[in-house]
């Protein structure tokens, strides 16, 4: 997850606002999985600046608000 945090943080820094919701949400997800809750919240705030109803952001926000530990994530496939 830490490698994904670095990647998505770089994408978010470079991304124009109309395309920002997806990378910011993915940064939030990766940050949560890496145990970086504060960064995850910051990424969600940035996402909300451009799309306050982005579905992935809402899911990650709910996980953070309910203080779910990252190990509750069960990847499939």
PDB file of C-alpha atoms in Angstrom:
ATOM      1  CA  UNK A   1       0.000   0.000   0.000  1.00  0.00           C
ATOM      2  CA  UNK A   2       2.870   2.401   0.707  1.00  0.00           C
ATOM      3  CA  UNK A   3       4.069   2.284  -2.904  1.00  0.00           C
ATOM      4  CA  UNK A   4       0.521   3.086  -3.997  1.00  0.00           C
ATOM      5  CA  UNK A   5       0.410   6.038  -1.589  1.00  0.00           C
ATOM      6  CA  UNK A   6       3.519   7.525  -3.189  1.00  0.00           C
ATOM      7  CA  UNK A   7       2.203   6.919  -6.706  1.00  0.00           C
ATOM      8  CA  UNK A   8      -1.293   8.324  -6.129  1.00  0.00           C
ATOM      9  CA  UNK A   9       0.021  11.294  -4.144  1.00  0.00           C
ATOM     10  CA  UNK A  10       2.145  12.228  -7.151  1.00  0.00           C
ATOM     11  CA  UNK A  11      -0.824  11.804  -9.507  1.00  0.00           C
ATOM     12  CA  UNK A  12      -3.038  13.969  -7.276  1.00  0.00           C
ATOM     13  CA  UNK A  13      -0.407  16.721  -7.217  1.00  0.00           C
ATOM     14  CA  UNK A  14      -0.285  16.795 -11.026  1.00  0.00           C
ATOM     15  CA  UNK A  15      -3.942  16.170 -11.830  1.00  0.00           C
ATOM     16  CA  UNK A  16      -6.285  18.866 -13.140  1.00  0.00           C
ATOM     17  CA  UNK A  17      -9.457  19.351 -11.106  1.00  0.00           C
ATOM     18  CA  UNK A  18     -11.881  17.804 -13.628  1.00  0.00           C
ATOM     19  CA  UNK A  19     -10.015  14.482 -13.350  1.00  0.00           C
ATOM     20  CA  UNK A  20      -9.112  14.619  -9.652  1.00  0.00           C
ATOM     21  CA  UNK A  21     -11.875  12.608  -7.954  1.00  0.00           C
ATOM     22  CA  UNK A  22     -10.647   9.155  -8.961  1.00  0.00           C
ATOM     23  CA  UNK A  23      -6.949   9.577  -8.093  1.00  0.00           C
ATOM     24  CA  UNK A  24      -7.769  11.366  -4.824  1.00  0.00           C
ATOM     25  CA  UNK A  25     -10.095   8.523  -3.854  1.00  0.00           C
ATOM     26  CA  UNK A  26      -7.453   5.942  -4.721  1.00  0.00           C
ATOM     27  CA  UNK A  27      -4.916   7.885  -2.659  1.00  0.00           C
ATOM     28  CA  UNK A  28      -7.362   7.859   0.253  1.00  0.00           C
ATOM     29  CA  UNK A  29      -7.855   4.106  -0.083  1.00  0.00           C
ATOM     30  CA  UNK A  30      -4.121   3.405  -0.288  1.00  0.00           C
ATOM     31  CA  UNK A  31      -3.396   5.732   2.636  1.00  0.00           C
ATOM     32  CA  UNK A  32      -6.026   3.995   4.764  1.00  0.00           C
ATOM     33  CA  UNK A  33      -4.565   0.595   3.876  1.00  0.00           C
ATOM     34  CA  UNK A  34      -1.089   1.885   4.776  1.00  0.00           C
ATOM     35  CA  UNK A  35      -2.305   3.083   8.163  1.00  0.00           C
ATOM     36  CA  UNK A  36      -2.079   6.774   7.234  1.00  0.00           C
ATOM     37  CA  UNK A  37      -5.515   7.938   8.269  1.00  0.00           C
ATOM     38  CA  UNK A  38      -4.690  11.645   8.332  1.00  0.00           C
ATOM     39  CA  UNK A  39      -3.466  11.513   4.742  1.00  0.00           C
ATOM     40  CA  UNK A  40      -6.564   9.543   3.772  1.00  0.00           C
ATOM     41  CA  UNK A  41      -8.782  12.288   5.217  1.00  0.00           C
ATOM     42  CA  UNK A  42      -6.780  14.954   3.364  1.00  0.00           C
ATOM     43  CA  UNK A  43      -7.212  13.067   0.095  1.00  0.00           C
ATOM     44  CA  UNK A  44     -10.958  12.774   0.722  1.00  0.00           C
ATOM     45  CA  UNK A  45     -11.146  16.510   1.413  1.00  0.00           C
ATOM     46  CA  UNK A  46      -9.384  17.181  -1.883  1.00  0.00           C
ATOM     47  CA  UNK A  47     -11.802  14.854  -3.668  1.00  0.00           C
ATOM     48  CA  UNK A  48     -14.779  16.621  -2.085  1.00  0.00           C
ATOM     49  CA  UNK A  49     -13.484  19.913  -3.491  1.00  0.00           C
ATOM     50  CA  UNK A  50     -14.297  18.623  -6.984  1.00  0.00           C
ATOM     51  CA  UNK A  51     -16.940  15.913  -6.427  1.00  0.00           C
ATOM     52  CA  UNK A  52     -18.526  15.511  -3.016  1.00  0.00           C
ATOM     53  CA  UNK A  53     -20.521  12.455  -4.120  1.00  0.00           C
ATOM     54  CA  UNK A  54     -17.761  10.319  -5.647  1.00  0.00           C
ATOM     55  CA  UNK A  55     -18.706   6.727  -4.668  1.00  0.00           C
ATOM     56  CA  UNK A  56     -15.247   5.406  -3.776  1.00  0.00           C
ATOM     57  CA  UNK A  57     -14.562   8.474  -1.662  1.00  0.00           C
ATOM     58  CA  UNK A  58     -17.811   7.880   0.201  1.00  0.00           C
ATOM     59  CA  UNK A  59     -16.848   4.259   0.915  1.00  0.00           C
ATOM     60  CA  UNK A  60     -13.379   5.158   2.169  1.00  0.00           C
ATOM     61  CA  UNK A  61     -14.828   8.007   4.219  1.00  0.00           C
ATOM     62  CA  UNK A  62     -17.261   5.619   5.842  1.00  0.00           C
ATOM     63  CA  UNK A  63     -14.451   3.188   6.691  1.00  0.00           C
ATOM     64  CA  UNK A  64     -12.468   6.018   8.262  1.00  0.00           C
ATOM     65  CA  UNK A  65     -15.448   7.461  10.118  1.00  0.00           C
ATOM     66  CA  UNK A  66     -16.224   4.051  11.578  1.00  0.00           C
ATOM     67  CA  UNK A  67     -12.541   3.576  12.487  1.00  0.00           C
ATOM     68  CA  UNK A  68     -12.295   0.309  10.584  1.00  0.00           C
ATOM     69  CA  UNK A  69      -8.777  -1.093  10.729  1.00  0.00           C
ATOM     70  CA  UNK A  70      -7.108  -1.591   7.339  1.00  0.00           C
ATOM     71  CA  UNK A  71      -6.974  -5.360   7.811  1.00  0.00           C
ATOM     72  CA  UNK A  72     -10.763  -5.489   7.391  1.00  0.00           C
ATOM     73  CA  UNK A  73     -10.167  -5.029   3.665  1.00  0.00           C
ATOM     74  CA  UNK A  74     -10.449  -8.358   1.901  1.00  0.00           C
ATOM     75  CA  UNK A  75      -9.228  -8.074  -1.684  1.00  0.00           C
ATOM     76  CA  UNK A  76     -10.797 -10.430  -4.186  1.00  0.00           C
ATOM     77  CA  UNK A  77      -9.242 -12.093  -7.177  1.00  0.00           C
TER      78      UNK A  77
END
